[in-house]
Coordinates of C-alpha atoms in Angstrom, one line a residue:
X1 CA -58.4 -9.8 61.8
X2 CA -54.9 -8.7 60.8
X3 CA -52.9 -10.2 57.8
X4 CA -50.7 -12.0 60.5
X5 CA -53.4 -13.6 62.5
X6 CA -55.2 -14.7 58.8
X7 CA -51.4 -16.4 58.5
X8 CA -51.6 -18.1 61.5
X9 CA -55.0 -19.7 60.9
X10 CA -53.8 -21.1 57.3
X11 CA -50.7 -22.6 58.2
X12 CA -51.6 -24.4 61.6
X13 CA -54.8 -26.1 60.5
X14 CA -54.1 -30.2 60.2
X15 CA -54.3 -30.9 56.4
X16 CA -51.9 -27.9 56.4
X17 CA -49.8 -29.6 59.1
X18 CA -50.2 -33.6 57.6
X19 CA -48.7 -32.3 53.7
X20 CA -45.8 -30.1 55.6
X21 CA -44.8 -33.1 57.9
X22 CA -45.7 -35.3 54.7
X23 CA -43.3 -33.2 52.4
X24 CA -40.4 -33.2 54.9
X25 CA -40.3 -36.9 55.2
X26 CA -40.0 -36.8 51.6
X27 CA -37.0 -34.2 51.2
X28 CA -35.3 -36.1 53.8
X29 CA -35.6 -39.7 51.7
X30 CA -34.9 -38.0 48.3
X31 CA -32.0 -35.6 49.5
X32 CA -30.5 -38.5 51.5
X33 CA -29.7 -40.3 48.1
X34 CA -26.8 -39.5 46.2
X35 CA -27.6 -37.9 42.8
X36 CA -31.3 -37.0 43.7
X37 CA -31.1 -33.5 44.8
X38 CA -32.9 -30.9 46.3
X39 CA -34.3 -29.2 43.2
X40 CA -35.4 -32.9 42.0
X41 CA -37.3 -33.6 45.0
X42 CA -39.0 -30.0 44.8
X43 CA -39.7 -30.7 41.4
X44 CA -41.5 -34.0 41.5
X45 CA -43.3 -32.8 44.4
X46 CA -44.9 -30.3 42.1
X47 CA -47.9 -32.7 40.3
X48 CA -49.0 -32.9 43.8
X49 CA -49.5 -29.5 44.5
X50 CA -51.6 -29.2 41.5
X51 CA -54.7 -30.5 43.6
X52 CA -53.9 -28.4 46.7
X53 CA -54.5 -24.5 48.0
X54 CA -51.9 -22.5 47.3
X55 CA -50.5 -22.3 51.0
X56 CA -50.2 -26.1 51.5
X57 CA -48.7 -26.1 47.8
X58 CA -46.1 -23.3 49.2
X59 CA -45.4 -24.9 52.6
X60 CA -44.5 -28.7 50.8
X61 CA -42.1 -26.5 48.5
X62 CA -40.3 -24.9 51.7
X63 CA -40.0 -27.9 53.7
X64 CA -38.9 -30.4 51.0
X65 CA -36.1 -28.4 49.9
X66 CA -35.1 -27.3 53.6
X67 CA -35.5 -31.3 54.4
X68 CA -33.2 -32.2 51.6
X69 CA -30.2 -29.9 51.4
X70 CA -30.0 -31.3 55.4
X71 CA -30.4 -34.7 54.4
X72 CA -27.8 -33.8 51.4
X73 CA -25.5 -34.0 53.9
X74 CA -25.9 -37.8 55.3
X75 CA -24.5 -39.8 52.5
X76 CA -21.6 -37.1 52.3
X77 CA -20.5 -38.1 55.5
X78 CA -21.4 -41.9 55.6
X79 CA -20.1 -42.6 51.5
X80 CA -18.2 -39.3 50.6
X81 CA -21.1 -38.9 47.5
X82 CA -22.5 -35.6 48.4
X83 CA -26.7 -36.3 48.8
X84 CA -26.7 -32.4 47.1
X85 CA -24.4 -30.3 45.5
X86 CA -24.7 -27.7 48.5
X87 CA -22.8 -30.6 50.7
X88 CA -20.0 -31.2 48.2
X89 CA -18.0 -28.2 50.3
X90 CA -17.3 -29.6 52.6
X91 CA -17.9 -34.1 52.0
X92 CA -14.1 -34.7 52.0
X93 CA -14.2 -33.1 55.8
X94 CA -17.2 -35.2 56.8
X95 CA -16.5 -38.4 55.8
X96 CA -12.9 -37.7 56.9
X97 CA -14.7 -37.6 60.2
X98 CA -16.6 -40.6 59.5
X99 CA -13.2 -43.0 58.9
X100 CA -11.9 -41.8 62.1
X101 CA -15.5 -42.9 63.9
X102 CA -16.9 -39.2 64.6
X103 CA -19.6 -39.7 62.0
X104 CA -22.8 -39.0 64.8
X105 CA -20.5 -35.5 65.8
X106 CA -20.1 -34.4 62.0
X107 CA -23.5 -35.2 61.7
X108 CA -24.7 -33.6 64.7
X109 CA -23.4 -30.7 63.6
X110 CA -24.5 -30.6 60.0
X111 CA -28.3 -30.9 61.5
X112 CA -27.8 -28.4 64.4
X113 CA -25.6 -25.5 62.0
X114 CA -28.3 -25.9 59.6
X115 CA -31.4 -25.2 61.3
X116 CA -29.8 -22.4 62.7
X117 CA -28.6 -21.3 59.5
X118 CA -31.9 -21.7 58.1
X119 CA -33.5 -19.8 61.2
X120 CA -31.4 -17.0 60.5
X121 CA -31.9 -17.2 56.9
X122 CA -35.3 -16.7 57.6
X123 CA -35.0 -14.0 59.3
X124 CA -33.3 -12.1 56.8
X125 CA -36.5 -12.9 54.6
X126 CA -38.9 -11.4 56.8
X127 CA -36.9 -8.2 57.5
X128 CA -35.9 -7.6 54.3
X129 CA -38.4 -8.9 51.6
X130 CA -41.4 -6.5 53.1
X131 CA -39.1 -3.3 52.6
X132 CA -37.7 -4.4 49.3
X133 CA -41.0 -4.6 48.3
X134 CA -42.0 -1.0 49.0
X135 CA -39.3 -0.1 47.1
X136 CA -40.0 -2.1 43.9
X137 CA -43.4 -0.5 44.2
X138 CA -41.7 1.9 42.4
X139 CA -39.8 0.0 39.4
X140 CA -40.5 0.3 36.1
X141 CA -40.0 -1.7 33.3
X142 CA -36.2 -0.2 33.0
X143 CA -35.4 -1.3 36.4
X144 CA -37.3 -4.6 35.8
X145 CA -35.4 -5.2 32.6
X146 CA -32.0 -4.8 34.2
X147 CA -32.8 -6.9 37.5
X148 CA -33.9 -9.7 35.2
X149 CA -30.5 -9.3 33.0
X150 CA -28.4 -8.8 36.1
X151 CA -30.0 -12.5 37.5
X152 CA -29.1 -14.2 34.0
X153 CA -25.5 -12.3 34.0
X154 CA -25.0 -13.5 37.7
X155 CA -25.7 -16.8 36.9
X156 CA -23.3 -17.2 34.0
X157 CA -20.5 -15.4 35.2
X158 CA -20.9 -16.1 39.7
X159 CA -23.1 -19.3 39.7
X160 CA -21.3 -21.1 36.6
X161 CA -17.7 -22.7 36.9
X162 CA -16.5 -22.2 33.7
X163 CA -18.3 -19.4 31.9
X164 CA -18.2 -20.3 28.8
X165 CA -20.3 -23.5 29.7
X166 CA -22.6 -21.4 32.0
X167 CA -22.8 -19.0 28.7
X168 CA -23.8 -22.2 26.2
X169 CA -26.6 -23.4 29.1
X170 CA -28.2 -19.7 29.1
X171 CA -28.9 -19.7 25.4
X172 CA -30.4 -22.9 25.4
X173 CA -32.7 -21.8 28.1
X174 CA -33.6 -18.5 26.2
X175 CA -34.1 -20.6 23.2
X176 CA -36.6 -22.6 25.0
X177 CA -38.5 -19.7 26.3
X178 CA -38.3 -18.0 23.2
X179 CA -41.1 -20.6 21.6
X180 CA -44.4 -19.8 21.2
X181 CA -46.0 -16.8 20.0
X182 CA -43.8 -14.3 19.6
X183 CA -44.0 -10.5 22.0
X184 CA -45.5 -8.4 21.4
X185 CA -47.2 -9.3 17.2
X186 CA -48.2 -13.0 18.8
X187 CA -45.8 -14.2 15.8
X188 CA -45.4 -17.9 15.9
X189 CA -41.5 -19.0 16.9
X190 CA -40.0 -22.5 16.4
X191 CA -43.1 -24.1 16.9
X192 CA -43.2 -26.0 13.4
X193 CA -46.4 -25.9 12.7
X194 CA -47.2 -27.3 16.0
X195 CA -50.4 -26.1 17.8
X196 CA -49.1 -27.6 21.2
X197 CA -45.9 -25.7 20.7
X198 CA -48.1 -22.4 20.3
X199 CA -48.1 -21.8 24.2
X200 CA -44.7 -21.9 24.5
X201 CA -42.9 -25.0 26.2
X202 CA -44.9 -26.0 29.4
X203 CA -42.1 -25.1 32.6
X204 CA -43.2 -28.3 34.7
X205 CA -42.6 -31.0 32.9
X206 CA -39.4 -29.4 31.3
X207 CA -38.3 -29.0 35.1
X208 CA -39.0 -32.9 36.2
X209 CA -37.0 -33.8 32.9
X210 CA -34.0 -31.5 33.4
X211 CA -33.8 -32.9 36.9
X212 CA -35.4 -36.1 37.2
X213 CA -34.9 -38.0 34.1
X214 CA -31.6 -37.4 33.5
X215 CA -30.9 -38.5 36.6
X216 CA -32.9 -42.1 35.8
X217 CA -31.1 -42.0 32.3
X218 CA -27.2 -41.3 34.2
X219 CA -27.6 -44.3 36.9
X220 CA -28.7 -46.9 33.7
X221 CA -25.8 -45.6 31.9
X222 CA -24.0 -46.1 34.8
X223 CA -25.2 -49.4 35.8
X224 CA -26.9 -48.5 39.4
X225 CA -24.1 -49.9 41.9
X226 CA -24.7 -50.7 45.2
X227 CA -23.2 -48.3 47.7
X228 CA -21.0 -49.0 51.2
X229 CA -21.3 -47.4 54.3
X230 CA -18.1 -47.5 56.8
X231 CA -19.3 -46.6 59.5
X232 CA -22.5 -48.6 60.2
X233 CA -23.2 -47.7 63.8
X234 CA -24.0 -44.1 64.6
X235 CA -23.9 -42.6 68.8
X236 CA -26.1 -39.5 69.9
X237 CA -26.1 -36.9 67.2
X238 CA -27.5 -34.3 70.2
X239 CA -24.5 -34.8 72.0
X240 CA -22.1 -31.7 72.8
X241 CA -24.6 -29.4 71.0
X242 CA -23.6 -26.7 73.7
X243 CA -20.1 -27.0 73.2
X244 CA -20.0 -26.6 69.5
X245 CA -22.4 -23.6 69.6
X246 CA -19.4 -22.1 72.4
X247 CA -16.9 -23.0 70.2
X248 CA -17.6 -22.3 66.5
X249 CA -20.2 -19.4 67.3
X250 CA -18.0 -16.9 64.9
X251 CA -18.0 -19.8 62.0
X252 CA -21.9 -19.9 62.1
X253 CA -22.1 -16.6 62.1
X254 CA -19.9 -15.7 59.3
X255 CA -21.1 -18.7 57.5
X256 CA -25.0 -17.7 58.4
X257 CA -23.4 -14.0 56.5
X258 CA -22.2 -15.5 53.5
X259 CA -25.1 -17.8 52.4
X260 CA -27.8 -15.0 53.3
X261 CA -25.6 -12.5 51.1
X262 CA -25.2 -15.3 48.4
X263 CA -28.7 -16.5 48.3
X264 CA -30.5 -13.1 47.9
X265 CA -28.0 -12.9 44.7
X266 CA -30.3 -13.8 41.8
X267 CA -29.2 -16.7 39.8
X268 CA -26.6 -18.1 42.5
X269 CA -27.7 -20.6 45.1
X270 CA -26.5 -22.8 48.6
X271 CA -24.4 -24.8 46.6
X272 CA -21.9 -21.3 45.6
X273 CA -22.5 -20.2 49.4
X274 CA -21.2 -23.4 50.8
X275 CA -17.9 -23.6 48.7
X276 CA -17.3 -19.8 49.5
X277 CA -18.0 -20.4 53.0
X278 CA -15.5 -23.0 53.0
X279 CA -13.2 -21.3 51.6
X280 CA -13.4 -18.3 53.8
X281 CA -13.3 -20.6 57.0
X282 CA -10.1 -22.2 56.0
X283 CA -8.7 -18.6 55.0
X284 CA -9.3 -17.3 58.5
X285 CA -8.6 -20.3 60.6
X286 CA -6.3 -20.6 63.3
X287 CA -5.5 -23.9 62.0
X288 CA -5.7 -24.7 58.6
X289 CA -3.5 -27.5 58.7
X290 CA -6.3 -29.4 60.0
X291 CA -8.2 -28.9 57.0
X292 CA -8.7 -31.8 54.9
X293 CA -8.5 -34.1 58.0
X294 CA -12.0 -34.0 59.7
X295 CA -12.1 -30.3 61.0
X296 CA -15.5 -28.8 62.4
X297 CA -14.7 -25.6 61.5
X298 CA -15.2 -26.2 57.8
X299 CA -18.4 -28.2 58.2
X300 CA -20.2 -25.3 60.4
X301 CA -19.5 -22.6 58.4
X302 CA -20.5 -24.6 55.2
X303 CA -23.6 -25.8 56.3
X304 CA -24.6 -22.8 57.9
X305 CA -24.3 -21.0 54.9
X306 CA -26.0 -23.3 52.5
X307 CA -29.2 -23.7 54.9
X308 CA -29.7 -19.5 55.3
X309 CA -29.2 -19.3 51.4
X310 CA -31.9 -21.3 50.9
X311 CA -34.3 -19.0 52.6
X312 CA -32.5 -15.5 51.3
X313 CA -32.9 -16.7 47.8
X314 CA -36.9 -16.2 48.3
X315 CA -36.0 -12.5 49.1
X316 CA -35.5 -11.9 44.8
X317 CA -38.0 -14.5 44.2
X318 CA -41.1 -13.1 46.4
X319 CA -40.0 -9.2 46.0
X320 CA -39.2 -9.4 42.1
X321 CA -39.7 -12.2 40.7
X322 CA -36.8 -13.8 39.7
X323 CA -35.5 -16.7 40.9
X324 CA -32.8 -16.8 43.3
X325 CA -31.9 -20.0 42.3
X326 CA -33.1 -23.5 40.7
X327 CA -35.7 -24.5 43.9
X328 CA -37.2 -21.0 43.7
X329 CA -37.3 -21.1 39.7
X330 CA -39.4 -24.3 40.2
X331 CA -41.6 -22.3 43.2
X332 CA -42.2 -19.2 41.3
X333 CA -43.7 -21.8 38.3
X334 CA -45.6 -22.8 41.2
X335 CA -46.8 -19.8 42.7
X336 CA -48.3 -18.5 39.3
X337 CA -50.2 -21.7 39.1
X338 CA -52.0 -20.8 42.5
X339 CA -52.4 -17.3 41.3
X340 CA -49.8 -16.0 44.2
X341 CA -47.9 -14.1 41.6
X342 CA -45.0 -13.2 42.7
X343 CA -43.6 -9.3 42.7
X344 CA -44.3 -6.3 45.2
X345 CA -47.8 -6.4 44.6
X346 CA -48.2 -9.8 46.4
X347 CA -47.1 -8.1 49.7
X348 CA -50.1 -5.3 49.0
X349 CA -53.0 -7.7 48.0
X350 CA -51.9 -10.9 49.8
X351 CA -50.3 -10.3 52.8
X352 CA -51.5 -13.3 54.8
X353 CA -50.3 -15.7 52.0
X354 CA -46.4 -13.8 52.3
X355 CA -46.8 -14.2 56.1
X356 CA -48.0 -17.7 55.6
X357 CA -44.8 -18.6 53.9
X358 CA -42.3 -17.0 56.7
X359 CA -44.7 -19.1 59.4
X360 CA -43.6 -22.2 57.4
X361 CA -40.1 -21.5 56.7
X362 CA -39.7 -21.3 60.5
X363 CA -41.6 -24.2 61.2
X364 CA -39.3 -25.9 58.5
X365 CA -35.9 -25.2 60.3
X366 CA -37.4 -26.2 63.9
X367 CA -39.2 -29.5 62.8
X368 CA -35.6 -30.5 60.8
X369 CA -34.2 -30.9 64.5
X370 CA -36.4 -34.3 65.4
X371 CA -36.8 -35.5 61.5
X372 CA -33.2 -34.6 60.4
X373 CA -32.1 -37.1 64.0
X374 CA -34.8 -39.8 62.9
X375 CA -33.2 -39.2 59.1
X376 CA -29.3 -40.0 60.7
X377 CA -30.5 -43.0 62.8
X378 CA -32.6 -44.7 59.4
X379 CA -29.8 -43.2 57.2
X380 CA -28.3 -47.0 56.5
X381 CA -31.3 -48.8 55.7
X382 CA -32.6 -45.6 53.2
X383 CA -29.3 -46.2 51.6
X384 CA -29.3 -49.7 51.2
X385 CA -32.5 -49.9 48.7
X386 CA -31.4 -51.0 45.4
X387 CA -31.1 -48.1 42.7
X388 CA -32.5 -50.5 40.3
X389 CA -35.6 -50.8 42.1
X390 CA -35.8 -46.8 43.2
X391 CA -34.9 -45.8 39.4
X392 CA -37.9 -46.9 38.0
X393 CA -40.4 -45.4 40.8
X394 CA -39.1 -42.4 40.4
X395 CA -39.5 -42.8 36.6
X396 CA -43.2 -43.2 37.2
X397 CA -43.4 -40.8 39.5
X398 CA -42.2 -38.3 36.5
X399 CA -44.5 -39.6 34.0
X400 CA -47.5 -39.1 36.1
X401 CA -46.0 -35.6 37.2
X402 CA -45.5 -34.7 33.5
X403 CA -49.2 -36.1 32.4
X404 CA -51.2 -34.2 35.2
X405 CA -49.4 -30.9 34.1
X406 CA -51.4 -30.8 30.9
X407 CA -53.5 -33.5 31.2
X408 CA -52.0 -35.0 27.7
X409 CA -49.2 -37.1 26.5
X410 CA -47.6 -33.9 25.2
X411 CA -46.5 -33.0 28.8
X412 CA -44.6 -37.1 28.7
X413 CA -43.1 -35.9 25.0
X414 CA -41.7 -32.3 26.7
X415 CA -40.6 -34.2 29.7
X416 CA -38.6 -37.0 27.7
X417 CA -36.8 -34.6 25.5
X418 CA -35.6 -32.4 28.4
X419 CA -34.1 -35.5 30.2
X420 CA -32.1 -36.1 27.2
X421 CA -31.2 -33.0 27.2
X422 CA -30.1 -32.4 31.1
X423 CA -28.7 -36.0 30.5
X424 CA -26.4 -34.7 27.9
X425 CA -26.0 -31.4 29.5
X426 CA -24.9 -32.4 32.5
X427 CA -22.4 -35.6 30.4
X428 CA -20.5 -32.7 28.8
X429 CA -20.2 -31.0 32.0
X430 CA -22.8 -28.0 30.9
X431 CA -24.3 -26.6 33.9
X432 CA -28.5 -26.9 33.9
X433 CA -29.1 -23.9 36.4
X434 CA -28.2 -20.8 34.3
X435 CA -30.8 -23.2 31.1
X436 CA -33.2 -22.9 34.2
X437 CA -33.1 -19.8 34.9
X438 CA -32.8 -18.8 31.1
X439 CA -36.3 -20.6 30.9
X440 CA -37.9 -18.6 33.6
X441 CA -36.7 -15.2 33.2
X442 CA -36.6 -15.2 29.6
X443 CA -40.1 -14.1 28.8
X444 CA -39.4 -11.6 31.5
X445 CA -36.4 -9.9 30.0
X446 CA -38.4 -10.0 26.6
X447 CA -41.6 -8.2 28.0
X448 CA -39.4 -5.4 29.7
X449 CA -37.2 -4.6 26.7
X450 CA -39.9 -4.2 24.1
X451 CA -42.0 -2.3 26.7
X452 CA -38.8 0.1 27.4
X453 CA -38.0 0.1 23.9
X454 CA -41.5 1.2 23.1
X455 CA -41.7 3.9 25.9
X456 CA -38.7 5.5 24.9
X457 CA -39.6 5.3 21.0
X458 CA -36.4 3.0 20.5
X459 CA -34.1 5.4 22.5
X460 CA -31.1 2.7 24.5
X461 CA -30.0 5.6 26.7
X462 CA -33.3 5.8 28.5
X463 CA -32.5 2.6 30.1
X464 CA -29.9 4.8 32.2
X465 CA -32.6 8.0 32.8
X466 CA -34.0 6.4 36.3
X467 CA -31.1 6.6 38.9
X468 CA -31.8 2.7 40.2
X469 CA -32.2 1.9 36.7
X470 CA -28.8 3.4 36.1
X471 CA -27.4 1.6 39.5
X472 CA -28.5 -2.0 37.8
X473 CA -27.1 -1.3 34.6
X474 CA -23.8 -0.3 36.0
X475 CA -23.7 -3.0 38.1
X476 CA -24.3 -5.3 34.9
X477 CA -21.9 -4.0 32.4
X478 CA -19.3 -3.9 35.2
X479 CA -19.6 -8.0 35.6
X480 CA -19.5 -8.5 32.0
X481 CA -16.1 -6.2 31.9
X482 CA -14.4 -7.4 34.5
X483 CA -12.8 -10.7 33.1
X484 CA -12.2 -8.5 30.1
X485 CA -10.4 -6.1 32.2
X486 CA -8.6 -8.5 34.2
X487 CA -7.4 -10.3 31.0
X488 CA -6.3 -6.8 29.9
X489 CA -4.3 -6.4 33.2
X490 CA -2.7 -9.6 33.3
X491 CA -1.4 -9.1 30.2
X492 CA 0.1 -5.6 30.8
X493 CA 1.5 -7.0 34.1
X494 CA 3.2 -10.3 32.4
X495 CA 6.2 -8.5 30.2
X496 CA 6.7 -5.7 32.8
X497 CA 7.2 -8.9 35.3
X498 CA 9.5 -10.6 32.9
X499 CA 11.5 -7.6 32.5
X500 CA 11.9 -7.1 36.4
X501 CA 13.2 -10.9 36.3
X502 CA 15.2 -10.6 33.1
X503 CA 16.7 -7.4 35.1
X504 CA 17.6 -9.0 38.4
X505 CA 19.1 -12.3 36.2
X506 CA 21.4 -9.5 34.2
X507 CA 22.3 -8.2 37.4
X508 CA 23.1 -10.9 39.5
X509 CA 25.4 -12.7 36.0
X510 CA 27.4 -9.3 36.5

């Protein structure tokens, strides 16, 4: 039996089936609620997956996350509160939409661009992640070493607003996963005499607090108001599906493009591939006026994008490792658990598992096509539950979550001090992803250095020997020099500027 028909026979079997349909029902309520993102609703899911095989596990990952960044989209349009950060793009044009009574078009759209987007995203993962692969059969600890450092540099400098902020996240991160015993003498760091802290800090309950809790601590600081919907009756989102496909086919495309080349970038995300997106469709529209109004064009190439970066950012994640953004940090955590450990070896000794994964990413993106309608037409009622009733259940959802991880309180007591921490994070504007990612690929970076540094016998320039080693390091150092040198330039430009102005002013007083 070949690795592809093993594939087929784990995915479609119907405990396999009931958790995927289960876990997309759940994306879809979670994502449809402002403030409860994506990366939330993959991370509470992942208690649950403790008790499962590891494709099940996998396919409730996939499905959640593809389920939510749709539904993301929903309260965007309907309250102008973005369900996601990936929606935020492009809100203001949705619910633009929405007050002028196109809500079940914007809509329509959002659900159709993104399983497209999705689709295509997918099929970037299949192509490209089996050839990657061969070729990071042949990476060494120098070329690991970079790739990790170019994922954290990314992160700070592409995936962060201000990087400065994106900079202060990273360290705390790298703090975090530098406790424990230390690499490679087993030296006890930070742990404080601890014995619980000797293991380092447990990822999963540290994720379900970053995410999670802070959110439960943010709506009782905020008080948990009631939200309203404008438009409370919503047409046929199907309709004119043909017509939009016609007429925005080069939008999806472009948009499908940009989130695939985004989301394979380690450390960014859908949420970075949706504002570039929209910012590249207004750039190259024939009518930009029209942005800011309720335009299409903005919407289809933003949600395209966001849906196929969620499946390109697997490509870094399966292939090397390393996250390609939060979701997949919280997967890979995942994937160790169930002893699918992710890297080029995975593709050699557990092919059907790898195939088992694109089999559910595509039956992800096609079954978002009837739940992501029945999710529009219940959108209203899963909006009006009180957020002080939902608060709390998802508060005990965390605390079970963070118990089953270890089986001991210790998992609560990690899990309560990281939503403080997101909560405070987050309150000072302090992005959590690069923290995230710092906390993942950490212990990573830290093997592959001392194991370079030990090949070598302390030599630095043998990180530059290998040619793809070389490649990853250039490419490193030049992100870290470019504000440098743009500062540099700016500053060189400025009085030669003034002088040009100072010259024509002279000239034109004479």
């Amino acid at each position: 039996m070949t690795p592809i028909e093993t594939a087929l026979g784990l995915v479609f079997q119907w405990d396999v089936m009931v958790a995927i349909v289960s876990a997309a029902l759940f994306g879809l309520a979670v994502g449809a609620i402002p403030g409860l993102t994506a990366t939330m609703a993959t991370a509470l899911l992942v208690p649950i997956t403790f008790f499962m095989a590891p494709v099940p596990a996998v396919g409730m990952m996939v499905t959640c996350a593809a389920m939510a960044i749709f539904a993301g989209d929903i309260p965007g349009a309907l309250l102008r509160i973005p369900g996601t950060p990936a929606s935020a793009a492009y809100t203001d044009e949705a619910y633009a939409m929405t007050r002028k009574g196109q809500a079940e078009l914007a809509l329509g759209a959002n659900l159709l661009f993104s399983a497209l987007g999705g689709l295509f995203g997918t099929a970037v993962l299949i192509l490209a992640a089996p050839t990657l692969a061969e070729i990071a059969l042949k990476f060494s600890s120098f070329e690991y070493f970079w790739m990790a450092l170019l994922g954290l540099t990314c992160a700070v400098f592409i995936g962060a607003r201000h990087p400065v902020k994106g900079l202060v996240s990273l360290f705390i991160g790298l703090f975090v996963a530098s406790i424990g015993l230390g690499n490679p003498a087993a030296v006890p760091r930070f742990t404080f005499g601890s014995t619980d802290l000797l293991a380092g800090i447990d990822f999963i309950p540290a994720m379900i607090g970053l995410f999670a809790v802070s959110e439960v601590l943010r709506a009782m600081a905020q008080g948990a108001p009631r939200w309203t919907i404008d438009q409370t009756s919503m047409g046929n989102p199907f309709r004119g599906w043909g017509r939009l496909v016609r007429t925005y086919w080069r939008q999806q495309i472009r948009g499908n493009l940009i989130g695939t080349g985004i989301g394979a970038l380690p450390g960014s995300g859908a949420d970075i591939g949706a504002w570039v997106a929209y910012a590249t469709a207004r750039k190259f529209s024939r009518t930009p006026e029209k942005f800011g109004t309720g335009h299409l064009e903005g919407i289809v190439e933003s949600t395209s994008a966001n849906n196929s970066a969620l499946s390109s950012a697997w490509i870094p994640a399966l292939v090397f490792g390393i996250p390609g953004d939060t979701i997949t940090a919280i997967v890979i955590g995942v994937l160790y658990v169930k002893g699918m450990n992710p890297g080029p070896t995975l593709f050699l000794f557990q092919p059907q598992n790898v195939y088992a994964v694109f089999l559910i990413f595509i039956a992800a993106n096609l079954l978002l096509i009837p739940l992501g309608w029945a999710a529009i037409k219940l959108a209203r009622r899963i909006l009006t539950v009180p957020r002080t009733i939902l608060m709390p259940i998802i508060l005990a959802f965390c605390i079970v979550g963070a118990f089953a991880s270890s089986n001991s309180s210790y998992g609560i007591i990690v899990m309560a001090v990281f939503g403080v921490l997101g909560f405070l994070m987050e309150e000072n504007d302090i992005p959590v992803a690069p923290c995230i990612l710092g906390i993942v690929i950490g212990p990573m970076l830290e093997k592959h250095f001392i194991t370079s540094m030990i090949k070598s016998d302390g030599d630095l320039l043998a990180f530059f020997d290998r040619p793809i080693a070389a490649a990853l390091g250039a490419a490193t150092l030049a992100i870290w020099l470019w504000p440098v040198a743009m500062r540099a330039w700016r500053g060189r430009s400025a009085p030669a500027h003034r002088n040009l102005e100072t010259g024509s002013q002279e000239e034109g007083d004479s």
